[in-house]
Amino acid sequence: MTDRAQYAPGPASGAQVLKDGEKWTLVLVRELRHSPEKVWRALTDPAQLREWAPFDSDGSLGTVGTTVKLTTVGAPTPRVTDTTVTRADAPKRLEYNWGGFDMRWELEALGGGTRLTLWTNIGHRFIAMGAAGWHICFDVLDRLLAGQPIGRMVGPDAIKFGGWQRLNAEYAKQFGIERANSRLDAPKR
């Protein structure tokens, strides 16, 4: 594993929020240096998901109709969700619902790499936090696929990471919202 201490995430970028009443969708776009086929395997293979994603899967997400259990990593109490893959067009589109959140992935060949787009609905109070978390997950994914793994950083481990705090604040500013954890920063009475 490459030294994690050398990792520092870049600035908040490639994200937007789509608002439809109370439903907010986070859209993240990242250009990766790897082929769509290689990225597809990382999105669907349980062994690879364990290296970068905020959940573990007990089976492959690569086939429509497959039901797997996705378990949130790093949560105080593991949250296990039965998830059915609703779309799997390798290596272009993948859709499922994780814990009540729609997840739609699109992979587009771009030169020798891939433009990866994730759409996921997240409660508006947590959307900047989600953007920061996925930003770090995508960095970890890119390094994993390059053969330079730095280890998964999710949940409380990601929040303790200094880069996450900065990203959370940057995304909140970009989205025009107060930081989701501003209640922690409020002066004590």
Short mmCIF file of N, CA and C in Angstrom, two decimals:
data_model
loop_
_atom_site.label_atom_id
_atom_site.label_comp_id
_atom_site.label_asym_id
_atom_site.label_seq_id
_atom_site.Cartn_x
_atom_site.Cartn_y
_atom_site.Cartn_z
N MET A 1 0.85 -1.17 0.00
CA MET A 1 0.00 0.00 0.00
C MET A 1 0.89 1.24 0.00
N THR A 2 0.58 2.19 -0.86
CA THR A 2 1.31 3.45 -0.92
C THR A 2 1.04 4.23 0.35
N ASP A 3 2.01 5.05 0.75
CA ASP A 3 1.87 5.82 1.98
C ASP A 3 0.70 6.79 1.90
N ARG A 4 -0.29 6.56 2.72
CA ARG A 4 -1.50 7.39 2.77
C ARG A 4 -1.18 8.82 3.20
N ALA A 5 -0.12 8.99 3.98
CA ALA A 5 0.24 10.32 4.47
C ALA A 5 0.59 11.27 3.32
N GLN A 6 0.96 10.74 2.17
CA GLN A 6 1.31 11.57 1.03
C GLN A 6 0.07 12.01 0.24
N TYR A 7 -1.07 11.43 0.54
CA TYR A 7 -2.30 11.74 -0.20
C TYR A 7 -2.93 13.04 0.29
N ALA A 8 -3.27 13.90 -0.64
CA ALA A 8 -4.04 15.11 -0.34
C ALA A 8 -5.02 15.31 -1.49
N PRO A 9 -6.31 15.36 -1.19
CA PRO A 9 -7.28 15.53 -2.28
C PRO A 9 -7.17 16.91 -2.91
N GLY A 10 -7.46 16.96 -4.20
CA GLY A 10 -7.48 18.24 -4.90
C GLY A 10 -8.70 19.04 -4.47
N PRO A 11 -8.87 20.22 -5.05
CA PRO A 11 -10.01 21.07 -4.69
C PRO A 11 -11.34 20.43 -5.10
N ALA A 12 -12.40 20.84 -4.45
CA ALA A 12 -13.75 20.38 -4.78
C ALA A 12 -14.04 20.76 -6.23
N SER A 13 -14.43 19.77 -7.02
CA SER A 13 -14.74 20.04 -8.43
C SER A 13 -15.54 18.87 -8.99
N GLY A 14 -16.14 19.09 -10.14
CA GLY A 14 -16.85 18.03 -10.83
C GLY A 14 -18.15 17.61 -10.18
N ALA A 15 -18.75 18.49 -9.39
CA ALA A 15 -19.99 18.13 -8.69
C ALA A 15 -21.04 19.21 -8.90
N GLN A 16 -22.29 18.77 -8.91
CA GLN A 16 -23.41 19.70 -8.94
C GLN A 16 -24.58 19.07 -8.20
N VAL A 17 -25.54 19.90 -7.87
CA VAL A 17 -26.74 19.44 -7.18
C VAL A 17 -27.94 19.75 -8.06
N LEU A 18 -28.79 18.76 -8.27
CA LEU A 18 -30.05 18.94 -8.98
C LEU A 18 -31.15 18.88 -7.94
N LYS A 19 -32.01 19.90 -7.92
CA LYS A 19 -33.06 19.97 -6.91
C LYS A 19 -34.42 19.80 -7.57
N ASP A 20 -35.21 18.89 -7.01
CA ASP A 20 -36.59 18.67 -7.46
C ASP A 20 -37.44 18.61 -6.20
N GLY A 21 -37.86 19.79 -5.74
CA GLY A 21 -38.61 19.86 -4.48
C GLY A 21 -37.72 19.44 -3.34
N GLU A 22 -38.18 18.45 -2.58
CA GLU A 22 -37.40 17.94 -1.45
C GLU A 22 -36.35 16.91 -1.87
N LYS A 23 -36.40 16.47 -3.12
CA LYS A 23 -35.44 15.47 -3.59
C LYS A 23 -34.23 16.19 -4.20
N TRP A 24 -33.08 15.97 -3.62
CA TRP A 24 -31.83 16.54 -4.12
C TRP A 24 -30.98 15.40 -4.66
N THR A 25 -30.39 15.62 -5.82
CA THR A 25 -29.53 14.61 -6.43
C THR A 25 -28.13 15.19 -6.56
N LEU A 26 -27.17 14.46 -6.07
CA LEU A 26 -25.77 14.82 -6.20
C LEU A 26 -25.26 14.18 -7.49
N VAL A 27 -24.62 14.98 -8.33
CA VAL A 27 -24.03 14.48 -9.57
C VAL A 27 -22.53 14.75 -9.49
N LEU A 28 -21.76 13.68 -9.56
CA LEU A 28 -20.30 13.79 -9.49
C LEU A 28 -19.71 13.25 -10.78
N VAL A 29 -18.78 13.98 -11.36
CA VAL A 29 -18.12 13.56 -12.59
C VAL A 29 -16.61 13.52 -12.32
N ARG A 30 -15.99 12.42 -12.72
CA ARG A 30 -14.55 12.28 -12.53
C ARG A 30 -13.96 11.62 -13.77
N GLU A 31 -12.87 12.16 -14.23
CA GLU A 31 -12.15 11.55 -15.34
C GLU A 31 -11.06 10.67 -14.74
N LEU A 32 -11.11 9.39 -15.11
CA LEU A 32 -10.15 8.42 -14.60
C LEU A 32 -9.21 7.99 -15.73
N ARG A 33 -8.03 7.56 -15.38
CA ARG A 33 -7.00 7.20 -16.36
C ARG A 33 -7.14 5.77 -16.85
N HIS A 34 -8.25 5.14 -16.61
CA HIS A 34 -8.39 3.70 -16.86
C HIS A 34 -9.56 3.43 -17.79
N SER A 35 -9.52 2.31 -18.47
CA SER A 35 -10.55 1.97 -19.45
C SER A 35 -11.90 1.75 -18.78
N PRO A 36 -13.00 1.94 -19.53
CA PRO A 36 -14.33 1.66 -18.96
C PRO A 36 -14.45 0.23 -18.44
N GLU A 37 -13.83 -0.72 -19.10
CA GLU A 37 -13.91 -2.12 -18.65
C GLU A 37 -13.26 -2.29 -17.28
N LYS A 38 -12.13 -1.64 -17.08
CA LYS A 38 -11.43 -1.73 -15.80
C LYS A 38 -12.23 -1.03 -14.69
N VAL A 39 -12.80 0.12 -15.01
CA VAL A 39 -13.61 0.86 -14.03
C VAL A 39 -14.87 0.06 -13.71
N TRP A 40 -15.50 -0.54 -14.72
CA TRP A 40 -16.71 -1.35 -14.52
C TRP A 40 -16.45 -2.46 -13.51
N ARG A 41 -15.32 -3.16 -13.66
CA ARG A 41 -14.99 -4.23 -12.71
C ARG A 41 -14.89 -3.68 -11.28
N ALA A 42 -14.31 -2.49 -11.14
CA ALA A 42 -14.17 -1.89 -9.81
C ALA A 42 -15.52 -1.50 -9.21
N LEU A 43 -16.50 -1.19 -10.07
CA LEU A 43 -17.85 -0.82 -9.61
C LEU A 43 -18.71 -2.03 -9.27
N THR A 44 -18.36 -3.19 -9.79
CA THR A 44 -19.24 -4.35 -9.66
C THR A 44 -18.65 -5.53 -8.89
N ASP A 45 -17.34 -5.64 -8.83
CA ASP A 45 -16.67 -6.78 -8.19
C ASP A 45 -16.53 -6.56 -6.68
N PRO A 46 -17.06 -7.47 -5.87
CA PRO A 46 -17.01 -7.28 -4.41
C PRO A 46 -15.59 -7.08 -3.86
N ALA A 47 -14.61 -7.80 -4.40
CA ALA A 47 -13.24 -7.66 -3.89
C ALA A 47 -12.70 -6.25 -4.15
N GLN A 48 -13.01 -5.69 -5.31
CA GLN A 48 -12.53 -4.34 -5.61
C GLN A 48 -13.32 -3.29 -4.85
N LEU A 49 -14.63 -3.49 -4.69
CA LEU A 49 -15.44 -2.54 -3.92
C LEU A 49 -14.90 -2.40 -2.50
N ARG A 50 -14.42 -3.52 -1.92
CA ARG A 50 -13.87 -3.49 -0.55
C ARG A 50 -12.63 -2.60 -0.43
N GLU A 51 -12.03 -2.26 -1.54
CA GLU A 51 -10.81 -1.45 -1.52
C GLU A 51 -11.07 0.05 -1.61
N TRP A 52 -12.30 0.46 -2.02
CA TRP A 52 -12.51 1.90 -2.23
C TRP A 52 -13.91 2.41 -1.89
N ALA A 53 -14.93 1.59 -1.97
CA ALA A 53 -16.32 2.05 -1.84
C ALA A 53 -16.74 2.17 -0.37
N PRO A 54 -17.80 2.96 -0.10
CA PRO A 54 -18.28 3.13 1.28
C PRO A 54 -19.17 1.97 1.74
N PHE A 55 -19.20 0.90 0.98
CA PHE A 55 -19.99 -0.27 1.34
C PHE A 55 -19.28 -1.53 0.86
N ASP A 56 -19.62 -2.65 1.50
CA ASP A 56 -19.18 -3.96 1.04
C ASP A 56 -20.36 -4.64 0.38
N SER A 57 -20.09 -5.49 -0.59
CA SER A 57 -21.13 -6.24 -1.28
C SER A 57 -20.85 -7.73 -1.14
N ASP A 58 -21.92 -8.51 -0.92
CA ASP A 58 -21.71 -9.95 -0.80
C ASP A 58 -21.81 -10.67 -2.14
N GLY A 59 -21.90 -9.92 -3.23
CA GLY A 59 -21.95 -10.51 -4.57
C GLY A 59 -21.71 -9.45 -5.63
N SER A 60 -21.59 -9.89 -6.86
CA SER A 60 -21.33 -8.99 -7.98
C SER A 60 -22.55 -8.13 -8.29
N LEU A 61 -22.30 -6.88 -8.62
CA LEU A 61 -23.35 -5.95 -9.03
C LEU A 61 -23.46 -5.87 -10.56
N GLY A 62 -22.85 -6.80 -11.27
CA GLY A 62 -22.74 -6.71 -12.71
C GLY A 62 -23.87 -7.30 -13.53
N THR A 63 -24.94 -7.82 -12.90
CA THR A 63 -26.00 -8.46 -13.66
C THR A 63 -27.37 -7.95 -13.21
N VAL A 64 -28.20 -7.55 -14.17
CA VAL A 64 -29.56 -7.09 -13.87
C VAL A 64 -30.33 -8.19 -13.15
N GLY A 65 -31.08 -7.81 -12.13
CA GLY A 65 -31.90 -8.76 -11.38
C GLY A 65 -31.20 -9.40 -10.21
N THR A 66 -29.89 -9.29 -10.15
CA THR A 66 -29.13 -9.85 -9.04
C THR A 66 -29.47 -9.08 -7.77
N THR A 67 -29.69 -9.81 -6.67
CA THR A 67 -29.90 -9.18 -5.37
C THR A 67 -28.70 -9.49 -4.50
N VAL A 68 -28.11 -8.44 -3.94
CA VAL A 68 -26.95 -8.58 -3.06
C VAL A 68 -27.22 -7.81 -1.77
N LYS A 69 -26.42 -8.09 -0.78
CA LYS A 69 -26.47 -7.32 0.46
C LYS A 69 -25.31 -6.33 0.43
N LEU A 70 -25.66 -5.04 0.58
CA LEU A 70 -24.64 -4.00 0.69
C LEU A 70 -24.59 -3.57 2.15
N THR A 71 -23.40 -3.57 2.71
CA THR A 71 -23.20 -3.23 4.12
C THR A 71 -22.36 -1.97 4.21
N THR A 72 -22.91 -0.95 4.84
CA THR A 72 -22.20 0.32 5.04
C THR A 72 -20.96 0.07 5.87
N VAL A 73 -19.86 0.64 5.46
CA VAL A 73 -18.58 0.48 6.15
C VAL A 73 -18.35 1.69 7.05
N GLY A 74 -17.90 1.44 8.26
CA GLY A 74 -17.52 2.51 9.16
C GLY A 74 -18.65 3.13 9.95
N ALA A 75 -19.88 2.68 9.73
CA ALA A 75 -21.01 3.23 10.48
C ALA A 75 -20.97 2.68 11.91
N PRO A 76 -21.46 3.44 12.89
CA PRO A 76 -21.47 2.94 14.27
C PRO A 76 -22.18 1.59 14.37
N THR A 77 -23.27 1.45 13.65
CA THR A 77 -23.97 0.17 13.55
C THR A 77 -24.05 -0.16 12.07
N PRO A 78 -23.47 -1.30 11.65
CA PRO A 78 -23.51 -1.63 10.22
C PRO A 78 -24.95 -1.65 9.70
N ARG A 79 -25.15 -0.98 8.59
CA ARG A 79 -26.46 -0.96 7.94
C ARG A 79 -26.40 -1.88 6.73
N VAL A 80 -27.23 -2.92 6.76
CA VAL A 80 -27.25 -3.90 5.68
C VAL A 80 -28.50 -3.68 4.85
N THR A 81 -28.33 -3.57 3.54
CA THR A 81 -29.44 -3.29 2.64
C THR A 81 -29.49 -4.36 1.57
N ASP A 82 -30.66 -4.98 1.38
CA ASP A 82 -30.86 -5.85 0.22
C ASP A 82 -31.01 -4.95 -0.99
N THR A 83 -30.18 -5.19 -1.99
CA THR A 83 -30.12 -4.33 -3.16
C THR A 83 -30.28 -5.16 -4.42
N THR A 84 -31.17 -4.73 -5.29
CA THR A 84 -31.36 -5.40 -6.57
C THR A 84 -30.83 -4.51 -7.67
N VAL A 85 -29.99 -5.07 -8.53
CA VAL A 85 -29.45 -4.34 -9.67
C VAL A 85 -30.57 -4.17 -10.69
N THR A 86 -30.89 -2.93 -11.02
CA THR A 86 -31.99 -2.65 -11.96
C THR A 86 -31.49 -2.39 -13.38
N ARG A 87 -30.21 -2.07 -13.51
CA ARG A 87 -29.64 -1.88 -14.84
C ARG A 87 -28.15 -2.20 -14.78
N ALA A 88 -27.68 -2.97 -15.73
CA ALA A 88 -26.26 -3.32 -15.82
C ALA A 88 -25.90 -3.51 -17.28
N ASP A 89 -25.53 -2.42 -17.93
CA ASP A 89 -25.11 -2.45 -19.33
C ASP A 89 -23.60 -2.27 -19.35
N ALA A 90 -22.88 -3.40 -19.22
CA ALA A 90 -21.41 -3.34 -19.14
C ALA A 90 -20.83 -2.85 -20.46
N PRO A 91 -19.81 -2.04 -20.42
CA PRO A 91 -19.28 -1.27 -19.31
C PRO A 91 -19.76 0.18 -19.35
N LYS A 92 -21.07 0.38 -19.49
CA LYS A 92 -21.56 1.75 -19.69
C LYS A 92 -22.46 2.28 -18.58
N ARG A 93 -23.43 1.48 -18.10
CA ARG A 93 -24.39 1.98 -17.12
C ARG A 93 -24.68 0.92 -16.06
N LEU A 94 -24.81 1.41 -14.81
CA LEU A 94 -25.12 0.54 -13.69
C LEU A 94 -26.08 1.30 -12.78
N GLU A 95 -27.19 0.64 -12.38
CA GLU A 95 -28.17 1.28 -11.49
C GLU A 95 -28.65 0.29 -10.44
N TYR A 96 -28.80 0.82 -9.23
CA TYR A 96 -29.36 0.06 -8.11
C TYR A 96 -29.76 1.06 -7.03
N ASN A 97 -30.38 0.57 -5.98
CA ASN A 97 -30.77 1.42 -4.86
C ASN A 97 -30.00 0.93 -3.64
N TRP A 98 -29.31 1.85 -2.98
CA TRP A 98 -28.52 1.50 -1.80
C TRP A 98 -29.09 2.24 -0.60
N GLY A 99 -29.76 1.52 0.28
CA GLY A 99 -30.28 2.09 1.51
C GLY A 99 -31.29 3.22 1.29
N GLY A 100 -32.06 3.12 0.23
CA GLY A 100 -33.05 4.14 -0.07
C GLY A 100 -32.54 5.23 -0.99
N PHE A 101 -31.28 5.14 -1.39
CA PHE A 101 -30.68 6.13 -2.29
C PHE A 101 -30.47 5.51 -3.66
N ASP A 102 -31.04 6.14 -4.69
CA ASP A 102 -30.83 5.67 -6.05
C ASP A 102 -29.38 5.93 -6.43
N MET A 103 -28.76 4.94 -7.05
CA MET A 103 -27.37 5.04 -7.50
C MET A 103 -27.36 4.77 -9.00
N ARG A 104 -26.91 5.75 -9.77
CA ARG A 104 -26.80 5.56 -11.21
C ARG A 104 -25.40 5.94 -11.64
N TRP A 105 -24.70 5.00 -12.23
CA TRP A 105 -23.34 5.19 -12.69
C TRP A 105 -23.32 5.18 -14.21
N GLU A 106 -22.58 6.08 -14.81
CA GLU A 106 -22.39 6.08 -16.26
C GLU A 106 -20.91 6.15 -16.55
N LEU A 107 -20.45 5.29 -17.45
CA LEU A 107 -19.05 5.25 -17.83
C LEU A 107 -18.97 5.58 -19.32
N GLU A 108 -18.15 6.56 -19.65
CA GLU A 108 -17.99 7.00 -21.04
C GLU A 108 -16.51 6.96 -21.39
N ALA A 109 -16.17 6.24 -22.48
CA ALA A 109 -14.78 6.20 -22.92
C ALA A 109 -14.33 7.62 -23.25
N LEU A 110 -13.15 7.96 -22.80
CA LEU A 110 -12.61 9.30 -23.00
C LEU A 110 -11.12 9.15 -23.23
N GLY A 111 -10.70 9.21 -24.50
CA GLY A 111 -9.30 8.95 -24.81
C GLY A 111 -8.97 7.53 -24.37
N GLY A 112 -7.93 7.36 -23.58
CA GLY A 112 -7.59 6.04 -23.06
C GLY A 112 -8.20 5.80 -21.70
N GLY A 113 -9.03 6.72 -21.23
CA GLY A 113 -9.60 6.59 -19.90
C GLY A 113 -11.12 6.56 -19.91
N THR A 114 -11.70 6.99 -18.80
CA THR A 114 -13.15 6.94 -18.60
C THR A 114 -13.63 8.20 -17.92
N ARG A 115 -14.74 8.73 -18.41
CA ARG A 115 -15.46 9.77 -17.66
C ARG A 115 -16.52 9.02 -16.86
N LEU A 116 -16.38 9.04 -15.55
CA LEU A 116 -17.30 8.35 -14.64
C LEU A 116 -18.25 9.38 -14.04
N THR A 117 -19.56 9.12 -14.16
CA THR A 117 -20.55 10.02 -13.59
C THR A 117 -21.43 9.22 -12.63
N LEU A 118 -21.61 9.75 -11.44
CA LEU A 118 -22.49 9.15 -10.43
C LEU A 118 -23.61 10.13 -10.14
N TRP A 119 -24.85 9.64 -10.19
CA TRP A 119 -26.03 10.37 -9.73
C TRP A 119 -26.54 9.64 -8.51
N THR A 120 -26.73 10.34 -7.40
CA THR A 120 -27.30 9.71 -6.21
C THR A 120 -28.11 10.74 -5.44
N ASN A 121 -29.30 10.32 -4.99
CA ASN A 121 -30.10 11.25 -4.19
C ASN A 121 -29.64 11.14 -2.74
N ILE A 122 -29.43 12.31 -2.15
CA ILE A 122 -28.94 12.42 -0.77
C ILE A 122 -29.76 13.51 -0.09
N GLY A 123 -30.07 13.32 1.17
CA GLY A 123 -30.76 14.36 1.92
C GLY A 123 -29.96 15.66 1.86
N HIS A 124 -30.63 16.79 1.65
CA HIS A 124 -29.93 18.05 1.45
C HIS A 124 -29.02 18.44 2.60
N ARG A 125 -29.33 17.99 3.80
CA ARG A 125 -28.47 18.31 4.96
C ARG A 125 -27.12 17.62 4.86
N PHE A 126 -27.03 16.57 4.06
CA PHE A 126 -25.81 15.76 4.00
C PHE A 126 -25.14 15.78 2.63
N ILE A 127 -25.63 16.62 1.71
CA ILE A 127 -25.15 16.55 0.34
C ILE A 127 -23.70 16.99 0.18
N ALA A 128 -23.26 18.00 0.92
CA ALA A 128 -21.85 18.41 0.85
C ALA A 128 -20.96 17.33 1.47
N MET A 129 -21.43 16.73 2.55
CA MET A 129 -20.68 15.64 3.19
C MET A 129 -20.55 14.47 2.22
N GLY A 130 -21.65 14.16 1.53
CA GLY A 130 -21.62 13.07 0.55
C GLY A 130 -20.66 13.36 -0.59
N ALA A 131 -20.66 14.60 -1.08
CA ALA A 131 -19.75 14.98 -2.16
C ALA A 131 -18.30 14.84 -1.72
N ALA A 132 -18.01 15.27 -0.50
CA ALA A 132 -16.64 15.14 0.02
C ALA A 132 -16.24 13.67 0.14
N GLY A 133 -17.16 12.86 0.65
CA GLY A 133 -16.86 11.43 0.80
C GLY A 133 -16.63 10.74 -0.53
N TRP A 134 -17.51 10.99 -1.49
CA TRP A 134 -17.36 10.37 -2.82
C TRP A 134 -16.11 10.89 -3.52
N HIS A 135 -15.77 12.15 -3.33
CA HIS A 135 -14.54 12.72 -3.90
C HIS A 135 -13.34 11.88 -3.46
N ILE A 136 -13.25 11.62 -2.17
CA ILE A 136 -12.14 10.83 -1.64
C ILE A 136 -12.23 9.39 -2.14
N CYS A 137 -13.43 8.81 -2.18
CA CYS A 137 -13.59 7.45 -2.71
C CYS A 137 -13.08 7.37 -4.15
N PHE A 138 -13.39 8.36 -4.97
CA PHE A 138 -12.94 8.35 -6.36
C PHE A 138 -11.43 8.49 -6.45
N ASP A 139 -10.82 9.28 -5.57
CA ASP A 139 -9.35 9.37 -5.53
C ASP A 139 -8.75 8.01 -5.19
N VAL A 140 -9.32 7.36 -4.18
CA VAL A 140 -8.83 6.04 -3.77
C VAL A 140 -9.01 5.04 -4.91
N LEU A 141 -10.16 5.09 -5.59
CA LEU A 141 -10.42 4.21 -6.73
C LEU A 141 -9.38 4.41 -7.82
N ASP A 142 -9.10 5.66 -8.19
CA ASP A 142 -8.14 5.96 -9.25
C ASP A 142 -6.76 5.39 -8.91
N ARG A 143 -6.34 5.55 -7.67
CA ARG A 143 -5.03 5.03 -7.26
C ARG A 143 -5.03 3.51 -7.22
N LEU A 144 -6.13 2.92 -6.77
CA LEU A 144 -6.24 1.46 -6.75
C LEU A 144 -6.07 0.90 -8.17
N LEU A 145 -6.78 1.47 -9.12
CA LEU A 145 -6.72 0.99 -10.50
C LEU A 145 -5.36 1.23 -11.14
N ALA A 146 -4.62 2.20 -10.64
CA ALA A 146 -3.27 2.48 -11.14
C ALA A 146 -2.23 1.58 -10.48
N GLY A 147 -2.67 0.71 -9.56
CA GLY A 147 -1.73 -0.17 -8.87
C GLY A 147 -1.00 0.52 -7.74
N GLN A 148 -1.55 1.65 -7.24
CA GLN A 148 -0.94 2.41 -6.15
C GLN A 148 -1.95 2.61 -5.03
N PRO A 149 -2.47 1.51 -4.46
CA PRO A 149 -3.54 1.64 -3.45
C PRO A 149 -3.09 2.40 -2.21
N ILE A 150 -4.02 3.21 -1.69
CA ILE A 150 -3.75 3.93 -0.43
C ILE A 150 -4.71 3.47 0.67
N GLY A 151 -5.61 2.56 0.34
CA GLY A 151 -6.55 2.04 1.33
C GLY A 151 -7.83 2.85 1.39
N ARG A 152 -8.90 2.14 1.64
CA ARG A 152 -10.23 2.76 1.70
C ARG A 152 -10.31 3.76 2.83
N MET A 153 -10.93 4.93 2.55
CA MET A 153 -11.16 5.98 3.54
C MET A 153 -12.62 6.35 3.47
N VAL A 154 -13.41 5.82 4.39
CA VAL A 154 -14.86 6.08 4.40
C VAL A 154 -15.35 6.27 5.83
N GLY A 155 -16.58 6.75 5.96
CA GLY A 155 -17.21 6.90 7.27
C GLY A 155 -16.38 7.77 8.19
N PRO A 156 -16.35 7.42 9.48
CA PRO A 156 -15.62 8.23 10.46
C PRO A 156 -14.14 8.40 10.13
N ASP A 157 -13.52 7.39 9.48
CA ASP A 157 -12.11 7.53 9.11
C ASP A 157 -11.93 8.66 8.11
N ALA A 158 -12.85 8.80 7.16
CA ALA A 158 -12.76 9.88 6.17
C ALA A 158 -12.99 11.23 6.84
N ILE A 159 -13.95 11.29 7.76
CA ILE A 159 -14.27 12.56 8.42
C ILE A 159 -13.10 13.06 9.26
N LYS A 160 -12.34 12.14 9.85
CA LYS A 160 -11.16 12.52 10.63
C LYS A 160 -10.03 13.02 9.75
N PHE A 161 -10.07 12.67 8.47
CA PHE A 161 -9.03 13.05 7.53
C PHE A 161 -9.16 14.54 7.21
N GLY A 162 -8.09 15.30 7.38
CA GLY A 162 -8.13 16.74 7.19
C GLY A 162 -8.65 17.18 5.82
N GLY A 163 -8.34 16.45 4.80
CA GLY A 163 -8.81 16.79 3.46
C GLY A 163 -10.32 16.73 3.34
N TRP A 164 -10.95 15.84 4.09
CA TRP A 164 -12.41 15.72 4.03
C TRP A 164 -13.07 16.99 4.57
N GLN A 165 -12.56 17.50 5.68
CA GLN A 165 -13.14 18.72 6.27
C GLN A 165 -13.09 19.88 5.28
N ARG A 166 -11.96 20.03 4.60
CA ARG A 166 -11.81 21.10 3.61
C ARG A 166 -12.78 20.88 2.46
N LEU A 167 -12.86 19.65 1.95
CA LEU A 167 -13.76 19.36 0.84
C LEU A 167 -15.22 19.61 1.22
N ASN A 168 -15.60 19.20 2.42
CA ASN A 168 -16.97 19.42 2.89
C ASN A 168 -17.32 20.91 2.84
N ALA A 169 -16.42 21.74 3.34
CA ALA A 169 -16.65 23.20 3.34
C ALA A 169 -16.68 23.75 1.90
N GLU A 170 -15.77 23.29 1.05
CA GLU A 170 -15.73 23.77 -0.34
C GLU A 170 -17.00 23.38 -1.10
N TYR A 171 -17.44 22.13 -0.94
CA TYR A 171 -18.66 21.71 -1.64
C TYR A 171 -19.88 22.45 -1.11
N ALA A 172 -19.95 22.65 0.20
CA ALA A 172 -21.09 23.40 0.77
C ALA A 172 -21.14 24.80 0.16
N LYS A 173 -19.99 25.43 0.03
CA LYS A 173 -19.94 26.77 -0.56
C LYS A 173 -20.37 26.73 -2.02
N GLN A 174 -19.85 25.74 -2.78
CA GLN A 174 -20.22 25.61 -4.19
C GLN A 174 -21.71 25.39 -4.37
N PHE A 175 -22.30 24.61 -3.47
CA PHE A 175 -23.72 24.29 -3.58
C PHE A 175 -24.62 25.39 -3.00
N GLY A 176 -24.01 26.38 -2.34
CA GLY A 176 -24.77 27.47 -1.76
C GLY A 176 -25.57 27.07 -0.54
N ILE A 177 -25.01 26.15 0.25
CA ILE A 177 -25.70 25.68 1.45
C ILE A 177 -24.79 25.85 2.66
N GLU A 178 -25.40 25.88 3.84
CA GLU A 178 -24.60 25.89 5.06
C GLU A 178 -23.99 24.51 5.23
N ARG A 179 -22.84 24.47 5.83
CA ARG A 179 -22.21 23.18 6.08
C ARG A 179 -23.14 22.32 6.90
N ALA A 180 -23.23 21.06 6.51
CA ALA A 180 -24.13 20.13 7.18
C ALA A 180 -23.79 19.97 8.65
N ASN A 181 -22.52 20.15 9.00
CA ASN A 181 -22.16 19.97 10.41
C ASN A 181 -21.98 21.30 11.11
N SER A 182 -22.63 22.37 10.61
CA SER A 182 -22.46 23.69 11.23
C SER A 182 -22.93 23.70 12.68
N ARG A 183 -23.87 22.82 13.02
CA ARG A 183 -24.32 22.76 14.40
C ARG A 183 -23.17 22.39 15.34
N LEU A 184 -22.16 21.70 14.82
CA LEU A 184 -21.00 21.35 15.63
C LEU A 184 -20.10 22.56 15.84
N ASP A 185 -20.19 23.52 14.90
CA ASP A 185 -19.33 24.68 14.97
C ASP A 185 -19.98 25.85 15.72
N ALA A 186 -21.23 25.71 16.10
CA ALA A 186 -21.95 26.81 16.75
C ALA A 186 -21.33 27.12 18.11
N PRO A 187 -21.32 28.39 18.49
CA PRO A 187 -20.76 28.74 19.80
C PRO A 187 -21.59 28.10 20.92
N LYS A 188 -20.90 27.70 21.94
CA LYS A 188 -21.60 27.08 23.09
C LYS A 188 -22.16 28.19 23.98
N ARG A 189 -23.33 27.94 24.54
CA ARG A 189 -23.98 28.94 25.41
C ARG A 189 -23.77 28.59 26.85
#
